[in-house]
mmCIF file of C-alpha atoms in Angstrom:
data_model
loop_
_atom_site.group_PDB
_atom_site.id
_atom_site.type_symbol
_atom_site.label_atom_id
_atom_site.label_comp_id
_atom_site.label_asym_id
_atom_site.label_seq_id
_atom_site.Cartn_x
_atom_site.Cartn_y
_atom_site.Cartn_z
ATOM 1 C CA UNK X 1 122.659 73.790 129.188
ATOM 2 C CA UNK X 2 122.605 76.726 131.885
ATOM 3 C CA UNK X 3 124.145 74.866 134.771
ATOM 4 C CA UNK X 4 127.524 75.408 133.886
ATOM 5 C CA UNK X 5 127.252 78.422 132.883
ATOM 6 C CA UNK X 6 125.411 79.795 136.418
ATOM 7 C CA UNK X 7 127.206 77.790 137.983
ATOM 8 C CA UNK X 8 130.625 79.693 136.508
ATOM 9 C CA UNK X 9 128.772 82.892 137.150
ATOM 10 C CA UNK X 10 128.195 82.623 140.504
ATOM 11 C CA UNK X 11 131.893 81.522 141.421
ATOM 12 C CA UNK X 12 133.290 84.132 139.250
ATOM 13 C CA UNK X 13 130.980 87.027 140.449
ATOM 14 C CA UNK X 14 131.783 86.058 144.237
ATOM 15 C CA UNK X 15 135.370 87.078 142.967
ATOM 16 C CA UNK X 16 134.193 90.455 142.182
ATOM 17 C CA UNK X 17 131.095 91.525 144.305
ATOM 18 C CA UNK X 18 132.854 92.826 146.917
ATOM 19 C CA UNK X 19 132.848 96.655 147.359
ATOM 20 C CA UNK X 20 136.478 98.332 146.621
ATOM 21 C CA UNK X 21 138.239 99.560 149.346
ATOM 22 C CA UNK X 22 137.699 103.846 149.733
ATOM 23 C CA UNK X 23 140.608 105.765 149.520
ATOM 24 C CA UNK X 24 140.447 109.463 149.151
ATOM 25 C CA UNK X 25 143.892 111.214 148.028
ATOM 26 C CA UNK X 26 144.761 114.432 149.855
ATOM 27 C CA UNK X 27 143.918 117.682 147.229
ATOM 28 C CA UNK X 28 146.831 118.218 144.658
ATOM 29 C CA UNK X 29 148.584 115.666 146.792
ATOM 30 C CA UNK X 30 149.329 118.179 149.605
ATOM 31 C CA UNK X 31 150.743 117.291 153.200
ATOM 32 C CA UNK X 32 149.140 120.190 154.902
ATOM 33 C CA UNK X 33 146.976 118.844 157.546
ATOM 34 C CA UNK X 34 144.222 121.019 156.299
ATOM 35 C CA UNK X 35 144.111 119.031 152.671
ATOM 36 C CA UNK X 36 144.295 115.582 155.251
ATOM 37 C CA UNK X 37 141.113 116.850 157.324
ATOM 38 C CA UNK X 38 139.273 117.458 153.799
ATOM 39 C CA UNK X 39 139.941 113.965 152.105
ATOM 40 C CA UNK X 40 138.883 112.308 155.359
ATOM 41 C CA UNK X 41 135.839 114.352 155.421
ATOM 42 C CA UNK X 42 135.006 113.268 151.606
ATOM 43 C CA UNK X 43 135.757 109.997 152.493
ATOM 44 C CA UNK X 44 133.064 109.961 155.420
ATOM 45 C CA UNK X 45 130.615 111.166 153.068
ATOM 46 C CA UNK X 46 130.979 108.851 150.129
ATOM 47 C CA UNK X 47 131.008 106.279 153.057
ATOM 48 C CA UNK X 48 127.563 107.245 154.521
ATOM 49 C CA UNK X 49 126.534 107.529 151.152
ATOM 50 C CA UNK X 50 126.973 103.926 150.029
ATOM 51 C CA UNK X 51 125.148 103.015 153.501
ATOM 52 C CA UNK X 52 122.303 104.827 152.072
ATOM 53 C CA UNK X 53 122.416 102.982 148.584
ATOM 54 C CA UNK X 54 123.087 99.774 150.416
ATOM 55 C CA UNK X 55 126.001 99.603 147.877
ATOM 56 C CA UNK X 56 128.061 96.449 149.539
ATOM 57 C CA UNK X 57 124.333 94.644 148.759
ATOM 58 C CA UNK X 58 124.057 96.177 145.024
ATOM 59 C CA UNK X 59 127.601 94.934 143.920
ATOM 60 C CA UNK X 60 127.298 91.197 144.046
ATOM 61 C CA UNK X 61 123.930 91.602 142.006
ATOM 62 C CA UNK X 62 126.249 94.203 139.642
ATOM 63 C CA UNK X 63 128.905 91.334 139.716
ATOM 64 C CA UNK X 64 126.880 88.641 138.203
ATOM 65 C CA UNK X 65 125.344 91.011 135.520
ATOM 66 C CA UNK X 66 128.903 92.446 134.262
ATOM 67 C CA UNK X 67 130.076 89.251 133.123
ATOM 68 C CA UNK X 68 126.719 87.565 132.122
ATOM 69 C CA UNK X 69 125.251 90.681 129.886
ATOM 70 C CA UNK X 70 128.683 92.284 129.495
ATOM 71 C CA UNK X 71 127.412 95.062 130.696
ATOM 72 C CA UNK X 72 126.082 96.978 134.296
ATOM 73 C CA UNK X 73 124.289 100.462 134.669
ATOM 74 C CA UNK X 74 123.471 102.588 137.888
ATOM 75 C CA UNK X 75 121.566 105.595 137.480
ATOM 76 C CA UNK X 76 122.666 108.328 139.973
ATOM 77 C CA UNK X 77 119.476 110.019 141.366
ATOM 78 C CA UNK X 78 118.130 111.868 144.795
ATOM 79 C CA UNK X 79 116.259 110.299 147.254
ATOM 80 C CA UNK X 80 114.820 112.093 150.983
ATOM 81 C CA UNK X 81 115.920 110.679 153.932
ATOM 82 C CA UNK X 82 113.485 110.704 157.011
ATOM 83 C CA UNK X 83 114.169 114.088 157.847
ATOM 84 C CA UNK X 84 113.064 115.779 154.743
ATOM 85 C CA UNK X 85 116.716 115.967 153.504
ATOM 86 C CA UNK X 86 117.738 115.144 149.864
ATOM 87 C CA UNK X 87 121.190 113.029 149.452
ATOM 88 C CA UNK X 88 122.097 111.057 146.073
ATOM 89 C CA UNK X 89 121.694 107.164 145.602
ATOM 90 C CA UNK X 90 122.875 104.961 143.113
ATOM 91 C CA UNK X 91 120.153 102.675 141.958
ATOM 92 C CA UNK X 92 121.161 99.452 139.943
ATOM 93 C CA UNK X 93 119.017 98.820 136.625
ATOM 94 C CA UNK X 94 118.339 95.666 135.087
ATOM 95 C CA UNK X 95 120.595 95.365 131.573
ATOM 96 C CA UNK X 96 118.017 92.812 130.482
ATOM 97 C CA UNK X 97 115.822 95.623 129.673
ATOM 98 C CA UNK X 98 118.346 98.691 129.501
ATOM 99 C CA UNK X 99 119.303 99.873 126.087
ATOM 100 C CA UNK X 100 122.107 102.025 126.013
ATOM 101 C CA UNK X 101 123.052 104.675 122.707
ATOM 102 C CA UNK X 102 125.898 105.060 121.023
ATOM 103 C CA UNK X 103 129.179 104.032 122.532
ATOM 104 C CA UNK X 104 131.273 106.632 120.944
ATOM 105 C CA UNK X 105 134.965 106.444 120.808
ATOM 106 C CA UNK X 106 135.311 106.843 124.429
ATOM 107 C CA UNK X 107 132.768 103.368 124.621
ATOM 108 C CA UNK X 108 131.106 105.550 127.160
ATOM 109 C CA UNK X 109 127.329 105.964 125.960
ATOM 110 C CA UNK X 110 125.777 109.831 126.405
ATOM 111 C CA UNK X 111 122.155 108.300 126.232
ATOM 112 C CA UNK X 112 120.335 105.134 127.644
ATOM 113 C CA UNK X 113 116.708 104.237 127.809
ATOM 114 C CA UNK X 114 115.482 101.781 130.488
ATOM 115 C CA UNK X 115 111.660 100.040 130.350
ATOM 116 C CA UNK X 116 110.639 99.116 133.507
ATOM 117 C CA UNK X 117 107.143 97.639 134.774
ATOM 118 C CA UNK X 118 105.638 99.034 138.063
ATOM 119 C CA UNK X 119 102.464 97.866 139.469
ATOM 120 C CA UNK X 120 99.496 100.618 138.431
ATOM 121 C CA UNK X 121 98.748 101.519 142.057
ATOM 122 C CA UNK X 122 102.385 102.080 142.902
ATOM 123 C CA UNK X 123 102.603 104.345 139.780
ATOM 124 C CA UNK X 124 99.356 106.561 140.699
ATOM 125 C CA UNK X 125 101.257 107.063 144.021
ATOM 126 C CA UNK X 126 104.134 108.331 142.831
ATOM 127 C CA UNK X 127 102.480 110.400 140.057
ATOM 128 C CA UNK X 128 98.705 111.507 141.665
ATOM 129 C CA UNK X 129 98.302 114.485 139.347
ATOM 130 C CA UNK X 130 97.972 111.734 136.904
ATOM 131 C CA UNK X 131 96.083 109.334 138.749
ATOM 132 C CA UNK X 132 92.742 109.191 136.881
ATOM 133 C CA UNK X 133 94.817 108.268 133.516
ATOM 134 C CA UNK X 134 97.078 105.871 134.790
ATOM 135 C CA UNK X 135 94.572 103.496 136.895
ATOM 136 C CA UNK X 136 91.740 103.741 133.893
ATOM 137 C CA UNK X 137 92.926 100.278 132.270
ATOM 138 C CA UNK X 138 90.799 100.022 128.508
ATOM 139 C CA UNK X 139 90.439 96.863 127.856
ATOM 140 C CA UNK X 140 90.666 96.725 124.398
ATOM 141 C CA UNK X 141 93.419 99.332 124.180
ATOM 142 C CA UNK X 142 96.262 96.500 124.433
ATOM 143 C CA UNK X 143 95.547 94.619 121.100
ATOM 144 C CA UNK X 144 94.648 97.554 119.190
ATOM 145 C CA UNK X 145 97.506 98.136 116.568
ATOM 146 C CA UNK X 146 97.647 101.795 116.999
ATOM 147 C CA UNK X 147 98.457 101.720 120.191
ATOM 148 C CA UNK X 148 101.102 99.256 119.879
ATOM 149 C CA UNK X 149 104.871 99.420 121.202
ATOM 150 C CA UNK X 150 108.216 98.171 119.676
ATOM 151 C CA UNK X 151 108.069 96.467 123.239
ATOM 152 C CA UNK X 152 105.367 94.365 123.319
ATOM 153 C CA UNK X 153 107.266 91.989 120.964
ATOM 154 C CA UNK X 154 110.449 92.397 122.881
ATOM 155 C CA UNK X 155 108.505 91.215 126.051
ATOM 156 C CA UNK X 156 106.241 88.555 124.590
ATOM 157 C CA UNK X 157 108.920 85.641 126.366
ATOM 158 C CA UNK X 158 109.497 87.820 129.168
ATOM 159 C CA UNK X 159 106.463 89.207 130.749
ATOM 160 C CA UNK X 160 107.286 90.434 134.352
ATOM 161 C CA UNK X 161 110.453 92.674 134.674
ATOM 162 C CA UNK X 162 113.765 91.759 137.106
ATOM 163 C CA UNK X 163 111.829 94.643 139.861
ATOM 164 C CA UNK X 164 108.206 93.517 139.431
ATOM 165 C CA UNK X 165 107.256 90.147 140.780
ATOM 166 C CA UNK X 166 103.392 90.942 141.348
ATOM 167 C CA UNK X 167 102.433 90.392 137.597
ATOM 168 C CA UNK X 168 100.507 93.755 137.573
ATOM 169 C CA UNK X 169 103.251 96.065 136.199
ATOM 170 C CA UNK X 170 103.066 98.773 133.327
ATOM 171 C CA UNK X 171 105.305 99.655 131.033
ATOM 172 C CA UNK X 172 107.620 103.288 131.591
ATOM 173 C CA UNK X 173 110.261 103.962 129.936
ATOM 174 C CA UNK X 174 112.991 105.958 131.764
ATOM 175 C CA UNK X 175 115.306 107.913 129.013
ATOM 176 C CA UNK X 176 118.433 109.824 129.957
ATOM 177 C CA UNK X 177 120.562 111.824 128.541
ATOM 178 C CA UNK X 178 122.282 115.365 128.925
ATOM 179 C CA UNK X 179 119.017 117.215 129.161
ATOM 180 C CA UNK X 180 117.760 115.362 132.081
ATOM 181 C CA UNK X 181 115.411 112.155 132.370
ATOM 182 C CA UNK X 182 112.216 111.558 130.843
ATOM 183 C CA UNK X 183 109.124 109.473 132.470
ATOM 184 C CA UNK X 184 107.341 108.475 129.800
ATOM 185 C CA UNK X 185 104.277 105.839 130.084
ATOM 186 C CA UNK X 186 103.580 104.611 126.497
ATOM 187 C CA UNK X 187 100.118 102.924 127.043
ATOM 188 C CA UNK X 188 98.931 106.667 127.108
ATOM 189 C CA UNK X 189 101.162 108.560 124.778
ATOM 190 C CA UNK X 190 102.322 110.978 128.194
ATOM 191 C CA UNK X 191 105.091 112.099 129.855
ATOM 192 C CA UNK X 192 104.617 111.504 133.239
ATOM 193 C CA UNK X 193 107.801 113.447 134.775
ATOM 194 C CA UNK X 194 110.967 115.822 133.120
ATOM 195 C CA UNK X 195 114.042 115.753 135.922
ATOM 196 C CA UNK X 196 116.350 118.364 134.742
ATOM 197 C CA UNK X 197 120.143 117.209 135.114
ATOM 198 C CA UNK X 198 122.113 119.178 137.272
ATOM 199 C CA UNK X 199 125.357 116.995 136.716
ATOM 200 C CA UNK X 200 127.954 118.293 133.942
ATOM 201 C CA UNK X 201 127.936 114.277 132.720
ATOM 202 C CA UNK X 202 125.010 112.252 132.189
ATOM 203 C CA UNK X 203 123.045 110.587 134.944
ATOM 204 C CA UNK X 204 124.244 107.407 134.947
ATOM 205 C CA UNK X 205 127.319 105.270 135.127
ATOM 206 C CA UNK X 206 128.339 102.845 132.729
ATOM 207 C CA UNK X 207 130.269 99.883 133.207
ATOM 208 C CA UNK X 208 131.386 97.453 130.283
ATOM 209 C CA UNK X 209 133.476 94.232 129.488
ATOM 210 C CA UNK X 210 136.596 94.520 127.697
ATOM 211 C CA UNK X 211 135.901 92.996 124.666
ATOM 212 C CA UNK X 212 137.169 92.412 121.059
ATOM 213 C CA UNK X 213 134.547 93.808 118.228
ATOM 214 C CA UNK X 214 131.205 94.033 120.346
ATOM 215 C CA UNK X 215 129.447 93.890 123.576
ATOM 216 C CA UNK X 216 129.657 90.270 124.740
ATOM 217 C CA UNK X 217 128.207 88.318 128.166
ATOM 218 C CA UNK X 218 131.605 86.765 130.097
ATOM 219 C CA UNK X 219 130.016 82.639 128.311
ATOM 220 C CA UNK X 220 128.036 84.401 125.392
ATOM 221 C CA UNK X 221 130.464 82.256 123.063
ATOM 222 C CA UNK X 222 130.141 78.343 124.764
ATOM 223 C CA UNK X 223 126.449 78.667 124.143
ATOM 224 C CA UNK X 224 127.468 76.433 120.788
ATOM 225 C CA UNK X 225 129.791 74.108 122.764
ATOM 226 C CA UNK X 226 126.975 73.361 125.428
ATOM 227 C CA UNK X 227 124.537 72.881 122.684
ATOM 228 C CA UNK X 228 126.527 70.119 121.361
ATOM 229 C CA UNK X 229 127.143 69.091 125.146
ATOM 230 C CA UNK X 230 123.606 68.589 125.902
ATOM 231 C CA UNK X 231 123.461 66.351 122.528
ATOM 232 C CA UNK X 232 126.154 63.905 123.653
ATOM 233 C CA UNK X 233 124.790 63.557 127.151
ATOM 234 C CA UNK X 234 121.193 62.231 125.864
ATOM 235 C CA UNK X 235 123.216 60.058 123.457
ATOM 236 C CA UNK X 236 125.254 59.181 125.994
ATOM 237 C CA UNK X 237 122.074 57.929 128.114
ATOM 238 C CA UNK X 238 119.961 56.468 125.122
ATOM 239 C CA UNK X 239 123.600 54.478 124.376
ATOM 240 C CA UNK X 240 123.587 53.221 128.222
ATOM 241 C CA UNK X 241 120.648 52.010 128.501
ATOM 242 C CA UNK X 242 120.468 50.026 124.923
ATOM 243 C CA UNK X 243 123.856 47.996 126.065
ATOM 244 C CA UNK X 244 121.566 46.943 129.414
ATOM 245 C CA UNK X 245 119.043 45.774 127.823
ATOM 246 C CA UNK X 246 120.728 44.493 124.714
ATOM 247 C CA UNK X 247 119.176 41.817 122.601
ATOM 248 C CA UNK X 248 119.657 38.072 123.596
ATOM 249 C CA UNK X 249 120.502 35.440 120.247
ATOM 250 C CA UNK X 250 120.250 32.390 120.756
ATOM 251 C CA UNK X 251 121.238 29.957 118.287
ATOM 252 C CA UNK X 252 119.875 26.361 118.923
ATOM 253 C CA UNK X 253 116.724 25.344 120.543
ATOM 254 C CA UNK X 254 115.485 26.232 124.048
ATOM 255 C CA UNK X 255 114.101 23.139 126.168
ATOM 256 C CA UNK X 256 112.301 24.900 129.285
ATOM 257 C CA UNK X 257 109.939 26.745 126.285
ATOM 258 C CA UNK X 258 110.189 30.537 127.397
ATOM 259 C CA UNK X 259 113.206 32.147 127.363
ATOM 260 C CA UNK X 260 113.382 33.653 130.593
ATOM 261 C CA UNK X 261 114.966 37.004 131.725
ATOM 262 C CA UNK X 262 116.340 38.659 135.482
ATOM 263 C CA UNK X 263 117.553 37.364 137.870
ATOM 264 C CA UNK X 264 117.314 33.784 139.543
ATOM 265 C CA UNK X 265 116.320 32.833 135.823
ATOM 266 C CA UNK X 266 116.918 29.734 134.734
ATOM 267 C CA UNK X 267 116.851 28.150 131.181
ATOM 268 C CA UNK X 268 117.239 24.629 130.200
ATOM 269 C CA UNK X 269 118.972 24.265 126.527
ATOM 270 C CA UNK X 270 119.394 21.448 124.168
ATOM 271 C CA UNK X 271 123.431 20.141 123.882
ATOM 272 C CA UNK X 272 125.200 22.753 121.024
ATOM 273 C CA UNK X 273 123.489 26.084 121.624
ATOM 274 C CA UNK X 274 125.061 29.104 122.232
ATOM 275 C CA UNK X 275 123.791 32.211 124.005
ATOM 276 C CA UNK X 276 125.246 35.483 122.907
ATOM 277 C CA UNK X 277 124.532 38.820 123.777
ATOM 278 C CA UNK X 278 125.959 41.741 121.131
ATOM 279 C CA UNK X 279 128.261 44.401 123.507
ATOM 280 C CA UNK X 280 129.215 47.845 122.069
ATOM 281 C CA UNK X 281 131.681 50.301 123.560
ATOM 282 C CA UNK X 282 130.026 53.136 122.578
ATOM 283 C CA UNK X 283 128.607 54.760 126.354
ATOM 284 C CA UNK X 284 132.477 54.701 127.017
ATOM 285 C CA UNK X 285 133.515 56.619 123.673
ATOM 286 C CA UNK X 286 130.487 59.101 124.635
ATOM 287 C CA UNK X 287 131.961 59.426 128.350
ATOM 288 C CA UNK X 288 135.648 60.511 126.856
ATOM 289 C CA UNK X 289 133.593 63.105 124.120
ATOM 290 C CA UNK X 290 131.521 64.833 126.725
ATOM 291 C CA UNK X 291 135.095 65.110 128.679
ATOM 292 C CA UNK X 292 136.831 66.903 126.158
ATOM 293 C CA UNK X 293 133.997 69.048 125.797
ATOM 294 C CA UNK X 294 133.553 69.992 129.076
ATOM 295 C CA UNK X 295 137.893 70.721 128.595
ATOM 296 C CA UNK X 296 136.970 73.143 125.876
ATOM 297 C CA UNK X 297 134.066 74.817 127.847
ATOM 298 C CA UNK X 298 136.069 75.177 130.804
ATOM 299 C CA UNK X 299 139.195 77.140 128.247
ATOM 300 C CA UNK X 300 136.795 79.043 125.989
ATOM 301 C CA UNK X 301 134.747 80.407 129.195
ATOM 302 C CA UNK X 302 137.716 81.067 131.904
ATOM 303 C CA UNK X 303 136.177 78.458 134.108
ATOM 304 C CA UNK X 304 138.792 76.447 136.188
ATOM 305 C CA UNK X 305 138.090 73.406 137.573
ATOM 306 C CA UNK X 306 138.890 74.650 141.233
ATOM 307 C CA UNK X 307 136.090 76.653 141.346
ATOM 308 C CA UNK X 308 133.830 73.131 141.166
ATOM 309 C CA UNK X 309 136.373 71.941 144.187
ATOM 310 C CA UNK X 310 138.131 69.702 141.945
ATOM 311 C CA UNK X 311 141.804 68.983 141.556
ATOM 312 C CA UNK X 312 143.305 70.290 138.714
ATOM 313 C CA UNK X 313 146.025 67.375 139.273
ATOM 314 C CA UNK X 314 146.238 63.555 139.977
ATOM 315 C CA UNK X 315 148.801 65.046 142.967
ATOM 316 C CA UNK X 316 148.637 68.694 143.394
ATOM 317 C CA UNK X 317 151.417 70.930 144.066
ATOM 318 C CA UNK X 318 151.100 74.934 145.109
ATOM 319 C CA UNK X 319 153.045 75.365 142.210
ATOM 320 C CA UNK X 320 150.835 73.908 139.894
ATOM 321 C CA UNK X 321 147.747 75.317 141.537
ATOM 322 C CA UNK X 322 149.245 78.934 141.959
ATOM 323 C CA UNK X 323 150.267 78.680 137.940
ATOM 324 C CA UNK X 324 146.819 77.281 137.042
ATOM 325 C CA UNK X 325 144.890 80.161 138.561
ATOM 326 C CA UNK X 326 147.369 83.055 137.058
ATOM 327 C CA UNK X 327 145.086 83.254 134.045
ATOM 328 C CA UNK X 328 142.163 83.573 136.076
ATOM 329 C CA UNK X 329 143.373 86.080 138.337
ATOM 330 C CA UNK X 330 144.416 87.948 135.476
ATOM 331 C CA UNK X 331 140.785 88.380 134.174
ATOM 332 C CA UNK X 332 139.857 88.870 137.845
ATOM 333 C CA UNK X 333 141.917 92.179 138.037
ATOM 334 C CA UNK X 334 140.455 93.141 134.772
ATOM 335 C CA UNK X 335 136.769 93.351 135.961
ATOM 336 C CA UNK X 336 138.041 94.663 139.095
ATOM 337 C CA UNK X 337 139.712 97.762 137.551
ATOM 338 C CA UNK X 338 136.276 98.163 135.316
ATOM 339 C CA UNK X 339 134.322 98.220 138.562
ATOM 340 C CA UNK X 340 136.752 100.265 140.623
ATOM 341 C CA UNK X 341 136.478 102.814 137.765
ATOM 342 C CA UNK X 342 132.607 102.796 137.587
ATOM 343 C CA UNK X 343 132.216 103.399 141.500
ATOM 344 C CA UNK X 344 134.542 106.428 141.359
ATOM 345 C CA UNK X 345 132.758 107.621 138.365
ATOM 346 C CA UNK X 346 129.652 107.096 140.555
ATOM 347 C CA UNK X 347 130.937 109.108 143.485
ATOM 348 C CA UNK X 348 132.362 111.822 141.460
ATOM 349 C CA UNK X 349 128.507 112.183 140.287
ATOM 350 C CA UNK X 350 126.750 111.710 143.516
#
């Protein structure tokens, strides 16, 4: 069932993962050459400052998660460069495990919690004042019931997070709102760290799908569709391979004893028997079903067959290719303005 659905993903977010072009408008859209020089400065900063983030690497990862969760977060934060000097980054979060507050009117949330898992060691290094507590590990201390988290169910299918592949995580939960941003480790009950917030917005940026009545992924909705897809297709097979090997009837007697089967086979039969062999049309019927599905799929989740390097046409025209991909190009400028208007929300913070 997720093929098709990856597989429109990753065409679709190779449409969008590309870094929007900077452009810095003189101040109060003045011609001096003063208000020039200042724009072009601002524009070499935000410029050295995505270098830093590794931005042009962080948007095709941010362009597969916008349309697959509906959703994409960055959390704008301070990092030291090699010579002791502080300069904002943008780090991407994961919205598997992001869980952002109220929307608002605005749909821009004023809150969001994050649970991450980082390997114990890493954590003592970042945090040494609390060293002693965080590499003591009880061993009894994750089944007791008082110490339990609304997370440990959330996690039970998912046990190593999108940043920790060495299977040795713990759980922190990173909360931020207006205040500032809260550390907080829950297997102890502490707060590990309190970062004030110096911005006069929250700490993060928010980015969303356009949607009708609630937050959506781009193919949340064929999910159904490729339920019922996957059905057909093992029909489809059990169908196939029952008109192969379809009974033999003979009616009469058989002369050679055995009735043999495969090839070079021979049979010797008495004068006035007949051989039949029951056919069914049904793989066919299956074949056209699982076509029209596939249709519907391809209408319900924006997902043109030119993006599979197949012709939409038995002869194809530019006219007919140029009016087949106006829809799509449509919804491409649509995520493109979302993202445009998250990145300048995420320089205007950094």
């Amino acid at each position: 069932i997720p093929n098709m659905i990856e597989s429109g993903l990753e065409h679709l977010a190779q449409k969008l993962g590309r870094v929007p072009d900077l452009k810095v408008d003189p101040y109060n859209n003045k011609d001096s050459e003063r208000a020039k020089l200042k724009s072009e400065k601002i524009e070499r900063i935000v410029h050295s400052y995505d270098k830093k983030s590794r931005i042009e690497m962080q948007m095709p990862q941010a362009a597969r998660w916008l349309p697959g969760y509906g959703f994409c977060a960055w959390v704008v934060t301070t990092k030291q460069d090699k010579n002791g000097h502080f300069y904002p980054s943008a780090e991407l979060r994961d919205p598997y495990d992001t869980f952002p507050g109220n929307f608002g009117p605005d749909q821009q949330p004023r809150e969001m919690a994050v649970l991450r898992r980082v390997p114990r060691y890493k954590l003592a290094q970042i945090y040494p004042e609390f060293a002693k507590e965080i590499l003591k590990q009880d061993d009894d201390e994750e089944s007791t019931p008082d110490t339990a988290t609304p997370f440990m169910s959330y996690e039970n299918n998912r046990e190593q997070g999108w940043e920790d592949n060495t299977y040795s995580g713990v759980r922190i939960i990173e909360y931020y709102d207006m205040g500032g941003t809260y550390v907080v480790f829950p297997e102890k009950n502490m707060i590990l760290d309190f970062i004030p917030n110096v911005l006069s917005t929250p700490p993060f940026v928010f980015m969303k799908k356009v949607s009708f009545d609630q937050l959506k992924g781009q193919y949340d909705h064929v999910i159904g569709l490729m339920a019922m897809m996957a059905k057909i297709n093992i029909m489809s097979a059990i169908a196939m391979e029952d008109s192969v090997f379809t009974e033999t009837n003979i009616s009469g007697e058989i002369e050679s004893g055995q009735y043999r089967k495969g090839r070079f086979a021979v049979n010797y039969l008495a004068p006035g028997t007949q051989v039949s062999k029951p056919m069914n049309n049904i793989p066919y019927q299956l074949f056209q079903q699982i076509d029209r599905l596939e249709r519907q799929l391809r209408m319900v989740g924006g997902y043109p067959v030119t993006d599979d390097s197949q012709s939409p046409n038995s002869f194809v025209t530019g006219a007919g290719l140029s009016e087949l991909n106006s829809t799509m190009s449509l919804m491409i400028s649509e995520y493109r303005d979302i993202i445009k208007t998250g990145i300048v929300a995420m320089d205007e913070k950094r």
